[in-house]
Amino acid sequence: MNDITPSAGCAFRRHTHLTLLIALCVVQVIVVYAHVARDVAPFYPPRFDQLSYYLSTYDLLGAFHAKGSRAFVDELLQPGNPTGTTFVLQGALLSLIGGANRTTFLSVNLLYFLGLQFVLFAVVRSRIGRIDFAWIAIALLLSSATVMQATGGIYDYRIDFSAMCLYGIWTCLVVWCGAFRHTGRSLIVALAAILLVYSRFFTIIYIGGVLGALLAINFYMLLRGSTPERNAAKRRVINILLSGGLVAAVCLPRLYLSRDAIHGYYMIGHVLGEEKYIRAHELGLYSVAGHLLYYPKSILVRHVGLLTWLIAGALAGWSLWHDRRAASEMLGRLRLFGHEFVALGIAVLIPVAALTANVSKSPVVGGIVTVPILLAMVLFGAALWPRGAVIKLTRARAISVSAVAMAIALAAFAIRGTSSKDVAPRADLERITLLARSVATYAAENNLDRLSVSTDRVVDYQNVGTIKLASIELLHRHLDVDGLLGHGAYGIFATSREDAFRLSAESDVIVLTDPVTDRSHPYPMNTKIKEYWDELWQWTNKNRVLLFSTEILGIPYLVFVRPLPSRKTSVGETIDR
């Protein structure tokens, strides 16, 4: 990717820096896998979405063992996928090498993150022609808060992190091709966009929006620009059409195949249904201003993060202090990357506008624009950097500023990567695992391949998914679990007394907690059930037997099961409260 023809010395330095980058990646691999082994894989996966992706990957592996490689083709063309079609497939394919376990599945995120770093490093070095700025770009990426976010970060097995990396790779390649100045490179940009869209369908809006905006700008330049500007604009228009046409030809048929699933998930769930208001209230969003400012705040704080802003601000401050030029002259230097700044600005604005228009907000999806923001920072710094200045701080010995930035960023990555903030205490995590295992063991001991489960509380750590996952990972046994009360249509929405008792009567397993403690959660089901909880408790005591009890995060959990003659253990006494 390097546009600069190197001398022998430059070639040697290039190999040295490539070796250092590989060594840096090895350190990251060690940090990630050590944390996964100690604090991630042994416990339930927090938050609902990644639990469903884990189960889908295990299901795909089961289908592969039953049908062979045809199962992977079926997954790629599965019309029921509303969000994407390659993420689970990639996790399953990796498991053929590393085994069917969560560590292997999470390697999808790690591989995309490492790939992003190599592309970012090469593109910055190519476009700017200086290795120190390439290292600064890596430092800004490693220090960004989004990488280690508990929700949507590298340890979260869902499509958001890999989509962030792929969108970052795509925007890097847009810069690499000079905002579609080079035809051959523009086709490589299209390949990255295809992989991104297949991974997350919704990103077709981002890709289409960015290409459409750039096309409009260059059409304008064709009409109003000078002769050199018109020639460049004509070349860019052709390349944008080529790149966009290739993306459309490959992606639109796949999206059409999933049109019904996409309509149900996005149009019904996010536009027409009532769930969007529940999701917004879950984040404390009740006003127009709150909705408009949510993603700008989320991106600046949760995804870019304070440390990244401090590193970038310190470098910018040093540059401005060292090269005291007139503001007009310094701003004139930005024209060096004028087209790239426009492309990156649009690559940020289009996703933010699309996400803001959706009433249902998420703390995860704003991370998609992290890399274009970081890349714009680096180009901005390169444009304004004092001409002829060496990026060094001189004290007793010369210390490279890029090395200082990298040291800070790597330390932050290691500290964040080995911490377990925003996760329940270890004792509670062990009780969550024990609860799920007790239900899965009950099914195994009684030779049950299918269970129906009801619960009186909507929380991410106690549902049918955690039971299925425990059966697969701890007992190595596939178990079908149907969620009734507290799941599906009777999950986050308020459930009437009649429906609650009907669903409980159909359930093999009923999990009851407490009618009062921590019932202020925004899910209507959690508050509605207080109206008839005492009656439900009495009915369950009379018609089911206690299998297991524990306390999780200060809330009692009691697991009742349908009495079966073949049960190994029977508890017939009535529990009084």
Coordinates of C-alpha atoms in Angstrom, one line a residue:
M1 CA 0.0 0.0 0.0
N2 CA 3.0 2.3 0.2
D3 CA 3.1 5.0 -2.4
I4 CA 6.7 6.0 -1.6
T5 CA 9.6 4.2 -3.3
P6 CA 12.0 3.4 -0.4
S7 CA 15.7 3.3 -0.3
A8 CA 17.5 0.3 1.2
G9 CA 17.5 2.1 4.6
C10 CA 13.8 2.8 4.4
A11 CA 13.1 -0.8 3.5
F12 CA 15.1 -1.9 6.6
R13 CA 13.1 0.5 8.8
R14 CA 9.9 -0.7 7.2
H15 CA 10.7 -4.3 8.2
T16 CA 11.6 -3.2 11.7
H17 CA 8.4 -1.4 12.2
L18 CA 6.4 -4.3 10.7
T19 CA 8.1 -6.6 13.2
L20 CA 7.2 -4.2 16.0
L21 CA 3.6 -4.1 14.9
I22 CA 3.4 -7.9 14.8
A23 CA 5.0 -8.0 18.3
L24 CA 2.3 -5.5 19.5
C25 CA -0.4 -7.7 18.1
V26 CA 1.1 -10.7 19.9
V27 CA 0.9 -8.7 23.2
Q28 CA -2.8 -7.9 22.5
V29 CA -3.6 -11.6 21.8
I30 CA -2.0 -12.6 25.1
V31 CA -4.0 -9.9 27.0
V32 CA -7.3 -10.9 25.3
Y33 CA -7.0 -14.6 25.6
A34 CA -5.8 -14.5 29.3
H35 CA -8.9 -12.4 30.2
V36 CA -11.3 -14.6 28.2
A37 CA -9.9 -17.7 29.9
R38 CA -10.2 -16.2 33.4
D39 CA -13.2 -13.9 33.4
V40 CA -15.3 -14.4 30.2
A41 CA -15.6 -18.0 29.1
P42 CA -16.4 -19.6 32.5
F43 CA -19.5 -17.5 33.1
Y44 CA -22.7 -16.5 31.3
P45 CA -22.4 -14.0 28.5
P46 CA -23.9 -10.7 29.7
R47 CA -26.5 -9.0 27.7
F48 CA -29.1 -10.7 25.6
D49 CA -27.7 -10.3 22.1
Q50 CA -24.4 -12.0 22.4
L51 CA -26.1 -15.0 24.1
S52 CA -28.3 -15.5 21.0
Y53 CA -25.2 -15.3 18.7
Y54 CA -23.4 -17.9 20.8
L55 CA -26.4 -20.2 20.6
S56 CA -26.8 -19.6 16.9
T57 CA -23.1 -20.6 16.4
Y58 CA -23.5 -23.8 18.4
D59 CA -26.7 -24.6 16.4
L60 CA -24.8 -24.1 13.1
L61 CA -22.0 -26.4 14.3
G62 CA -24.7 -29.0 15.1
A63 CA -26.1 -28.6 11.6
F64 CA -22.7 -29.0 10.1
H65 CA -22.1 -32.3 11.9
A66 CA -25.5 -33.5 10.7
K67 CA -25.4 -32.2 7.1
G68 CA -21.8 -31.4 6.3
S69 CA -20.6 -28.2 4.6
R70 CA -24.1 -27.7 3.1
A71 CA -25.0 -26.2 6.5
F72 CA -22.6 -23.3 6.0
V73 CA -24.1 -22.6 2.5
D74 CA -27.6 -22.7 4.0
E75 CA -26.5 -20.2 6.8
L76 CA -25.1 -17.8 4.2
L77 CA -28.4 -17.8 2.3
Q78 CA -30.7 -18.1 5.3
P79 CA -33.7 -15.8 4.6
G80 CA -34.6 -15.6 8.2
N81 CA -31.5 -13.6 9.1
P82 CA -32.5 -9.9 9.6
T83 CA -29.2 -8.4 10.7
G84 CA -26.4 -10.2 8.9
T85 CA -25.3 -13.5 7.6
T86 CA -21.5 -14.0 8.0
F87 CA -20.8 -13.3 11.7
V88 CA -22.1 -16.6 13.0
L89 CA -20.7 -18.4 10.0
Q90 CA -17.2 -17.1 10.7
G91 CA -17.4 -18.1 14.3
A92 CA -18.4 -21.7 13.3
L93 CA -15.6 -21.9 10.7
L94 CA -13.0 -20.8 13.2
S95 CA -14.2 -23.5 15.6
L96 CA -13.1 -26.1 13.0
I97 CA -9.6 -25.0 13.9
G98 CA -9.8 -24.0 17.5
G99 CA -12.7 -26.1 18.7
A100 CA -16.3 -25.3 19.6
N101 CA -15.9 -23.0 22.5
R102 CA -16.4 -19.3 23.4
T103 CA -12.7 -18.5 23.2
T104 CA -12.6 -19.6 19.6
F105 CA -15.9 -17.7 18.7
L106 CA -14.5 -14.5 20.2
S107 CA -11.5 -14.8 18.0
V108 CA -13.6 -13.3 15.3
N109 CA -13.5 -10.0 17.0
L110 CA -9.8 -10.2 17.7
L111 CA -8.9 -11.1 14.2
Y112 CA -10.9 -8.2 12.8
F113 CA -9.3 -5.8 15.3
L114 CA -5.8 -7.0 14.4
G115 CA -6.7 -6.6 10.7
L116 CA -7.9 -3.1 11.3
Q117 CA -4.6 -2.2 12.9
F118 CA -2.6 -3.4 9.9
V119 CA -4.8 -1.6 7.4
L120 CA -4.8 1.6 9.5
F121 CA -1.0 1.5 9.9
A122 CA -0.4 0.9 6.2
V123 CA -2.8 3.5 5.0
V124 CA -1.5 6.3 7.3
R125 CA 2.1 5.5 6.3
S126 CA 1.1 5.5 2.7
R127 CA -0.9 8.7 2.6
I128 CA 1.3 10.8 5.0
G129 CA 4.6 9.2 4.2
R130 CA 5.8 9.2 7.8
I131 CA 6.0 6.2 10.1
D132 CA 5.6 8.2 13.3
F133 CA 2.0 9.2 12.3
A134 CA 1.2 5.6 11.6
W135 CA 2.2 4.7 15.2
I136 CA 0.2 7.6 16.5
A137 CA -2.8 6.3 14.6
I138 CA -2.4 2.9 16.3
A139 CA -2.0 4.6 19.7
L140 CA -5.3 6.5 19.2
L141 CA -7.1 3.3 18.2
L142 CA -5.7 1.2 21.2
S143 CA -6.6 4.0 23.6
S144 CA -10.1 4.5 22.3
A145 CA -12.8 3.5 24.9
T146 CA -14.9 1.5 22.5
V147 CA -12.4 -1.4 22.2
M148 CA -13.0 -2.5 25.8
Q149 CA -16.6 -1.5 26.3
A150 CA -18.4 -4.1 28.3
T151 CA -21.3 -3.8 25.8
G152 CA -20.2 -4.0 22.2
G153 CA -16.4 -4.3 22.8
I154 CA -13.9 -6.9 21.9
Y155 CA -15.2 -9.4 24.5
D156 CA -18.8 -9.0 23.4
Y157 CA -19.8 -11.7 20.8
R158 CA -22.1 -9.8 18.6
I159 CA -21.8 -8.1 15.2
D160 CA -21.2 -4.6 16.4
F161 CA -17.5 -4.8 17.2
S162 CA -16.6 -6.6 13.9
A163 CA -18.9 -4.1 12.0
M164 CA -16.9 -1.2 13.6
C165 CA -13.7 -2.8 12.5
L166 CA -14.9 -3.5 9.0
Y167 CA -16.4 0.0 8.6
G168 CA -13.0 1.3 9.9
I169 CA -11.2 -0.7 7.3
W170 CA -13.6 0.5 4.6
T171 CA -13.0 4.2 5.5
C172 CA -9.2 3.6 5.7
L173 CA -9.4 2.2 2.2
V174 CA -11.4 5.2 1.0
V175 CA -8.6 7.4 2.2
W176 CA -6.0 5.1 0.6
C177 CA -7.6 5.4 -2.8
G178 CA -7.7 9.2 -2.5
A179 CA -11.4 9.4 -2.0
F180 CA -11.9 7.3 -5.2
R181 CA -9.2 8.9 -7.2
H182 CA -7.6 5.5 -8.1
T183 CA -9.8 3.0 -10.1
G184 CA -8.1 -0.2 -9.1
R185 CA -8.1 0.7 -5.4
S186 CA -11.7 1.8 -5.6
L187 CA -12.6 -1.8 -6.5
I188 CA -10.8 -3.0 -3.4
V189 CA -12.8 -0.5 -1.4
A190 CA -15.9 -2.2 -2.9
L191 CA -14.8 -5.7 -1.6
A192 CA -14.4 -4.3 1.9
A193 CA -17.9 -2.8 1.7
I194 CA -19.4 -6.1 0.5
L195 CA -17.9 -8.0 3.5
L196 CA -19.2 -5.3 5.8
V197 CA -22.8 -5.4 4.4
Y198 CA -22.9 -9.2 4.5
S199 CA -21.8 -9.0 8.2
R200 CA -24.4 -6.3 9.1
F201 CA -27.1 -5.6 6.6
F202 CA -28.0 -2.2 8.1
T203 CA -24.6 -0.8 7.0
I204 CA -25.8 -0.7 3.4
I205 CA -27.5 2.6 4.4
Y206 CA -24.1 3.9 5.5
I207 CA -22.2 2.8 2.4
G208 CA -25.0 4.0 0.1
G209 CA -25.3 7.3 1.9
V210 CA -21.5 8.0 1.8
L211 CA -21.2 7.1 -1.8
G212 CA -24.3 9.1 -2.8
A213 CA -23.0 12.2 -1.0
L214 CA -19.6 11.9 -2.5
L215 CA -21.2 11.4 -5.9
A216 CA -23.3 14.5 -5.5
I217 CA -20.2 16.6 -4.5
N218 CA -18.2 15.4 -7.4
F219 CA -21.1 16.1 -9.8
Y220 CA -21.2 19.6 -8.5
M221 CA -17.4 19.9 -9.1
L222 CA -18.0 18.7 -12.7
L223 CA -20.4 21.6 -13.3
R224 CA -18.6 24.4 -11.3
G225 CA -15.0 23.5 -10.9
S226 CA -11.9 24.5 -12.8
T227 CA -10.6 22.3 -15.6
P228 CA -8.2 20.3 -13.3
E229 CA -11.0 20.0 -10.8
R230 CA -13.4 18.8 -13.4
N231 CA -11.0 16.1 -14.6
A232 CA -10.4 14.8 -11.1
A233 CA -14.1 14.9 -10.4
K234 CA -14.9 13.0 -13.5
R235 CA -12.5 10.3 -12.5
R236 CA -14.0 10.1 -9.0
V237 CA -17.5 10.0 -10.4
I238 CA -16.6 7.0 -12.6
N239 CA -14.9 5.2 -9.7
I240 CA -17.7 5.8 -7.2
L241 CA -20.2 4.4 -9.7
L242 CA -18.0 1.4 -10.3
S243 CA -17.5 0.7 -6.6
G244 CA -21.1 1.3 -5.7
G245 CA -22.3 -0.7 -8.6
L246 CA -20.3 -3.7 -7.6
V247 CA -21.6 -3.4 -4.0
A248 CA -25.1 -3.2 -5.2
A249 CA -24.8 -6.1 -7.6
V250 CA -23.5 -8.4 -4.8
C251 CA -25.4 -7.2 -1.8
L252 CA -28.9 -6.2 -3.0
P253 CA -29.9 -9.8 -4.0
R254 CA -28.9 -11.0 -0.5
L255 CA -30.9 -8.3 1.2
Y256 CA -33.9 -9.1 -1.0
L257 CA -33.7 -12.7 0.1
S258 CA -34.1 -11.5 3.7
R259 CA -36.6 -8.8 3.0
D260 CA -39.4 -10.3 5.2
A261 CA -37.0 -10.8 8.2
I262 CA -35.6 -7.3 7.7
H263 CA -39.1 -5.8 7.6
G264 CA -40.1 -7.6 10.7
Y265 CA -37.0 -6.7 12.7
Y266 CA -36.5 -3.1 11.7
M267 CA -39.9 -1.8 10.4
I268 CA -42.0 -3.6 13.0
G269 CA -39.6 -3.7 15.9
H270 CA -37.9 -0.3 15.4
V271 CA -40.3 1.9 13.5
L272 CA -43.9 0.7 13.9
G273 CA -43.9 -1.3 17.1
E274 CA -44.0 -0.1 20.8
E275 CA -40.7 -1.7 21.7
K276 CA -38.7 1.3 20.5
Y277 CA -40.2 3.5 23.3
I278 CA -39.3 0.9 25.9
R279 CA -35.7 0.8 24.6
A280 CA -35.5 4.6 24.6
H281 CA -36.9 4.9 28.2
E282 CA -34.4 2.2 29.2
L283 CA -31.7 4.8 28.4
G284 CA -33.5 7.6 30.0
L285 CA -34.5 9.3 26.8
Y286 CA -37.8 11.2 27.0
S287 CA -37.2 14.5 25.1
V288 CA -36.3 15.5 21.6
A289 CA -33.1 17.1 22.8
G290 CA -32.2 13.8 24.6
H291 CA -32.7 11.9 21.3
L292 CA -30.7 14.4 19.2
L293 CA -27.7 14.5 21.6
Y294 CA -27.6 10.9 22.6
Y295 CA -25.3 9.6 19.8
P296 CA -22.9 12.6 19.7
K297 CA -22.4 12.2 23.5
S298 CA -22.1 8.5 23.3
I299 CA -19.5 8.7 20.5
L300 CA -17.4 11.3 22.2
V301 CA -17.4 9.7 25.6
R302 CA -18.2 6.0 25.3
H303 CA -16.5 5.2 22.0
V304 CA -13.7 7.7 21.4
G305 CA -13.1 8.3 25.1
L306 CA -11.3 10.8 27.2
L307 CA -7.8 9.2 26.9
T308 CA -7.9 9.4 23.1
W309 CA -9.0 13.0 23.2
L310 CA -6.2 13.8 25.6
I311 CA -3.5 12.2 23.5
A312 CA -4.8 13.9 20.3
G313 CA -5.1 17.2 22.1
A314 CA -1.6 17.1 23.5
L315 CA -0.1 16.4 20.1
A316 CA -2.2 19.2 18.5
G317 CA -1.2 21.6 21.3
W318 CA 2.5 20.9 20.9
S319 CA 2.2 21.3 17.2
L320 CA 0.4 24.7 17.4
W321 CA 2.9 25.9 20.0
H322 CA 6.0 24.9 18.1
D323 CA 4.8 26.3 14.7
R324 CA 3.3 29.6 15.5
R325 CA 1.8 30.4 12.1
A326 CA -1.2 32.5 11.1
A327 CA -4.5 30.7 11.4
S328 CA -5.2 31.2 7.7
E329 CA -1.9 29.6 6.7
M330 CA -2.4 26.7 9.0
L331 CA -5.9 26.1 7.8
G332 CA -4.7 26.3 4.2
R333 CA -2.6 23.2 4.9
L334 CA -5.7 21.2 5.4
R335 CA -6.3 21.3 1.7
L336 CA -3.6 18.7 1.4
F337 CA -6.2 16.1 2.5
G338 CA -9.3 18.0 1.5
H339 CA -11.1 15.2 -0.3
E340 CA -10.2 12.8 2.4
F341 CA -11.6 15.1 5.1
V342 CA -14.8 15.4 3.2
A343 CA -15.1 11.7 2.8
L344 CA -14.4 11.0 6.5
G345 CA -16.8 13.7 7.6
I346 CA -19.6 12.2 5.5
A347 CA -18.6 8.7 6.8
V348 CA -19.3 10.0 10.3
L349 CA -22.4 12.1 9.6
I350 CA -24.4 9.6 7.6
P351 CA -24.4 6.8 10.3
V352 CA -25.1 9.4 13.1
A353 CA -28.0 10.8 11.2
A354 CA -29.4 7.3 10.4
L355 CA -29.1 6.1 14.0
T356 CA -30.5 9.3 15.5
A357 CA -33.6 9.0 13.3
N358 CA -34.4 5.7 15.1
V359 CA -36.3 6.2 18.3
S360 CA -34.8 3.0 19.7
K361 CA -31.3 4.0 20.8
S362 CA -28.4 1.7 21.7
P363 CA -25.1 2.4 23.6
V364 CA -23.3 0.0 21.2
V365 CA -23.9 1.1 17.6
G366 CA -22.4 4.6 17.8
G367 CA -18.9 2.9 17.8
I368 CA -19.2 2.4 14.1
V369 CA -17.8 5.9 13.5
T370 CA -14.8 5.6 15.9
V371 CA -12.2 4.8 13.2
P372 CA -13.1 7.6 10.7
I373 CA -12.9 10.1 13.6
L374 CA -9.5 8.8 14.6
L375 CA -8.3 8.8 11.1
A376 CA -9.5 12.4 10.6
M377 CA -7.5 13.3 13.8
V378 CA -4.3 11.8 12.3
L379 CA -4.7 13.5 8.9
F380 CA -5.5 16.8 10.7
G381 CA -2.3 16.5 12.8
A382 CA -0.2 15.6 9.7
A383 CA -1.5 18.6 7.8
L384 CA -0.8 21.0 10.6
W385 CA 2.5 19.5 11.8
P386 CA 5.4 22.0 11.7
R387 CA 7.2 21.6 8.4
G388 CA 10.5 19.9 8.9
A389 CA 9.9 19.2 12.6
V390 CA 11.0 15.9 14.1
I391 CA 8.4 14.4 16.4
K392 CA 10.7 14.2 19.4
L393 CA 10.8 15.4 23.0
T394 CA 14.3 16.1 24.1
R395 CA 15.4 15.8 27.7
A396 CA 18.3 13.7 28.9
R397 CA 17.8 11.7 25.7
A398 CA 15.5 12.0 22.7
I399 CA 12.1 10.3 23.2
S400 CA 9.8 9.9 20.3
V401 CA 6.4 11.4 20.9
S402 CA 4.8 8.5 19.0
A403 CA 6.6 6.0 21.3
V404 CA 5.2 7.9 24.3
A405 CA 1.7 7.8 22.9
M406 CA 2.1 4.1 22.1
A407 CA 3.3 3.3 25.6
I408 CA 0.3 5.1 27.2
A409 CA -2.1 3.5 24.8
L410 CA -0.7 0.0 25.3
A411 CA -0.8 0.4 29.1
A412 CA -4.4 1.5 28.9
F413 CA -5.3 -1.4 26.6
A414 CA -3.7 -3.9 29.0
I415 CA -5.3 -2.4 32.1
R416 CA -8.8 -2.2 30.5
G417 CA -8.3 -5.6 28.8
T418 CA -7.7 -7.4 32.1
S419 CA -10.3 -5.7 34.2
S420 CA -13.9 -6.9 34.8
K421 CA -15.7 -3.6 35.4
D422 CA -19.4 -3.5 34.7
V423 CA -19.6 -7.2 35.4
A424 CA -21.4 -8.9 38.4
P425 CA -19.2 -10.0 41.3
R426 CA -17.6 -13.4 40.8
A427 CA -19.7 -15.1 43.5
D428 CA -22.9 -14.0 41.7
L429 CA -21.5 -15.1 38.4
E430 CA -20.9 -18.6 39.8
R431 CA -24.4 -18.7 41.2
I432 CA -25.9 -17.7 37.8
T433 CA -24.0 -20.6 36.3
L434 CA -25.2 -23.0 39.0
L435 CA -28.8 -21.9 38.5
A436 CA -28.7 -22.6 34.8
R437 CA -26.8 -25.8 35.3
S438 CA -29.3 -27.1 37.9
V439 CA -32.2 -26.8 35.3
A440 CA -30.1 -28.4 32.6
T441 CA -29.1 -31.2 34.9
Y442 CA -32.8 -31.7 35.9
A443 CA -33.6 -32.3 32.2
A444 CA -30.6 -34.6 31.7
E445 CA -31.4 -36.8 34.7
N446 CA -35.0 -37.2 33.6
N447 CA -34.0 -37.8 29.9
L448 CA -35.9 -34.7 28.8
D449 CA -34.8 -33.2 25.4
R450 CA -37.3 -30.3 25.7
L451 CA -38.3 -28.0 28.5
S452 CA -40.7 -25.1 28.8
V453 CA -39.6 -22.3 31.2
S454 CA -41.4 -19.3 32.8
T455 CA -39.8 -16.6 34.9
D456 CA -41.2 -13.6 36.8
R457 CA -38.4 -11.2 36.0
V458 CA -36.7 -10.0 32.8
V459 CA -32.9 -10.0 33.3
D460 CA -30.2 -10.9 31.0
Y461 CA -28.6 -13.6 33.2
Q462 CA -31.7 -15.8 33.8
N463 CA -33.6 -16.9 30.7
V464 CA -33.9 -19.9 28.4
G465 CA -30.7 -18.9 26.6
T466 CA -28.5 -19.3 29.7
I467 CA -30.0 -22.7 30.3
K468 CA -29.4 -23.9 26.7
L469 CA -25.9 -22.6 26.8
A470 CA -25.2 -24.3 30.1
S471 CA -26.5 -27.6 28.8
I472 CA -24.2 -27.3 25.7
E473 CA -21.0 -26.2 27.4
L474 CA -21.3 -27.9 30.8
L475 CA -23.2 -31.1 30.0
H476 CA -22.3 -31.4 26.3
R477 CA -26.0 -32.0 25.6
H478 CA -28.4 -30.2 23.2
L479 CA -31.5 -29.1 25.0
D480 CA -34.5 -27.4 23.4
V481 CA -35.9 -24.8 25.8
D482 CA -39.2 -22.9 25.1
G483 CA -39.6 -19.6 26.8
L484 CA -43.1 -18.8 28.0
L485 CA -43.8 -16.2 30.7
G486 CA -40.9 -13.6 30.7
H487 CA -39.9 -14.5 27.2
G488 CA -40.8 -13.5 23.6
A489 CA -44.1 -11.7 23.3
Y490 CA -44.6 -12.1 27.1
G491 CA -41.1 -10.8 27.9
I492 CA -40.5 -7.1 28.2
F493 CA -44.2 -6.2 27.7
A494 CA -46.7 -6.2 30.5
T495 CA -48.4 -9.6 30.8
S496 CA -51.9 -9.9 32.1
R497 CA -52.8 -12.1 35.1
E498 CA -54.7 -14.6 32.9
D499 CA -51.8 -15.0 30.5
A500 CA -49.3 -15.4 33.3
F501 CA -51.2 -18.2 35.0
R502 CA -51.9 -20.0 31.6
L503 CA -48.2 -19.8 30.7
S504 CA -47.2 -21.0 34.2
A505 CA -49.5 -24.0 34.0
E506 CA -47.9 -25.0 30.7
S507 CA -44.3 -24.7 32.1
D508 CA -42.1 -27.5 33.2
V509 CA -39.9 -25.0 35.1
I510 CA -40.9 -21.9 36.9
V511 CA -38.4 -19.4 38.3
L512 CA -39.7 -17.0 41.0
T513 CA -37.8 -14.2 42.6
D514 CA -39.2 -11.4 44.7
P515 CA -42.3 -9.2 44.2
V516 CA -40.6 -5.9 45.2
T517 CA -36.8 -5.9 45.0
D518 CA -35.4 -4.1 42.0
R519 CA -38.7 -3.9 40.2
S520 CA -38.2 -0.3 38.9
H521 CA -36.5 -1.5 35.7
P522 CA -38.1 0.0 32.6
Y523 CA -39.5 -3.3 31.3
P524 CA -43.2 -3.2 31.9
M525 CA -43.4 -6.9 32.6
N526 CA -41.2 -6.5 35.7
T527 CA -43.6 -4.0 37.3
K528 CA -46.9 -5.4 36.0
I529 CA -46.3 -8.8 37.7
K530 CA -46.3 -7.2 41.1
E531 CA -50.1 -7.0 40.9
Y532 CA -50.6 -10.8 41.0
W533 CA -47.2 -12.1 42.2
D534 CA -48.5 -13.4 45.5
E535 CA -51.2 -15.4 43.8
L536 CA -48.6 -16.8 41.4
W537 CA -46.4 -17.7 44.3
Q538 CA -49.1 -19.7 46.0
W539 CA -50.2 -21.5 42.8
T540 CA -46.6 -22.5 42.1
N541 CA -46.1 -23.8 45.6
K542 CA -49.1 -26.0 45.3
N543 CA -48.4 -27.3 41.8
R544 CA -44.6 -27.5 41.5
V545 CA -41.8 -28.7 43.7
L546 CA -38.6 -26.8 44.6
L547 CA -35.5 -27.9 42.8
F548 CA -33.0 -25.2 43.6
S549 CA -32.6 -21.9 45.4
T550 CA -30.0 -19.2 45.6
E551 CA -29.5 -15.5 45.8
I552 CA -28.1 -13.4 42.9
L553 CA -27.3 -9.7 43.2
G554 CA -29.3 -9.5 46.4
I555 CA -32.4 -11.1 44.8
P556 CA -33.7 -14.6 45.8
Y557 CA -34.1 -17.1 43.0
L558 CA -36.2 -20.2 43.5
V559 CA -36.5 -22.8 40.7
F560 CA -39.7 -25.0 40.7
V561 CA -40.2 -27.9 38.5
R562 CA -43.0 -30.2 37.4
P563 CA -42.9 -33.3 39.6
L564 CA -41.8 -36.3 37.6
P565 CA -41.7 -40.0 38.8
S566 CA -38.2 -40.4 37.4
R567 CA -36.6 -37.5 39.2
K568 CA -33.5 -38.3 41.1
T569 CA -34.3 -35.7 43.8
S570 CA -37.7 -34.7 45.1
V571 CA -38.6 -31.9 47.3
G572 CA -42.2 -32.1 48.3
E573 CA -42.5 -29.6 51.1
T574 CA -44.3 -26.4 50.7
I575 CA -42.2 -23.2 50.9
D576 CA -43.7 -20.5 53.0
R577 CA -42.8 -16.8 52.6

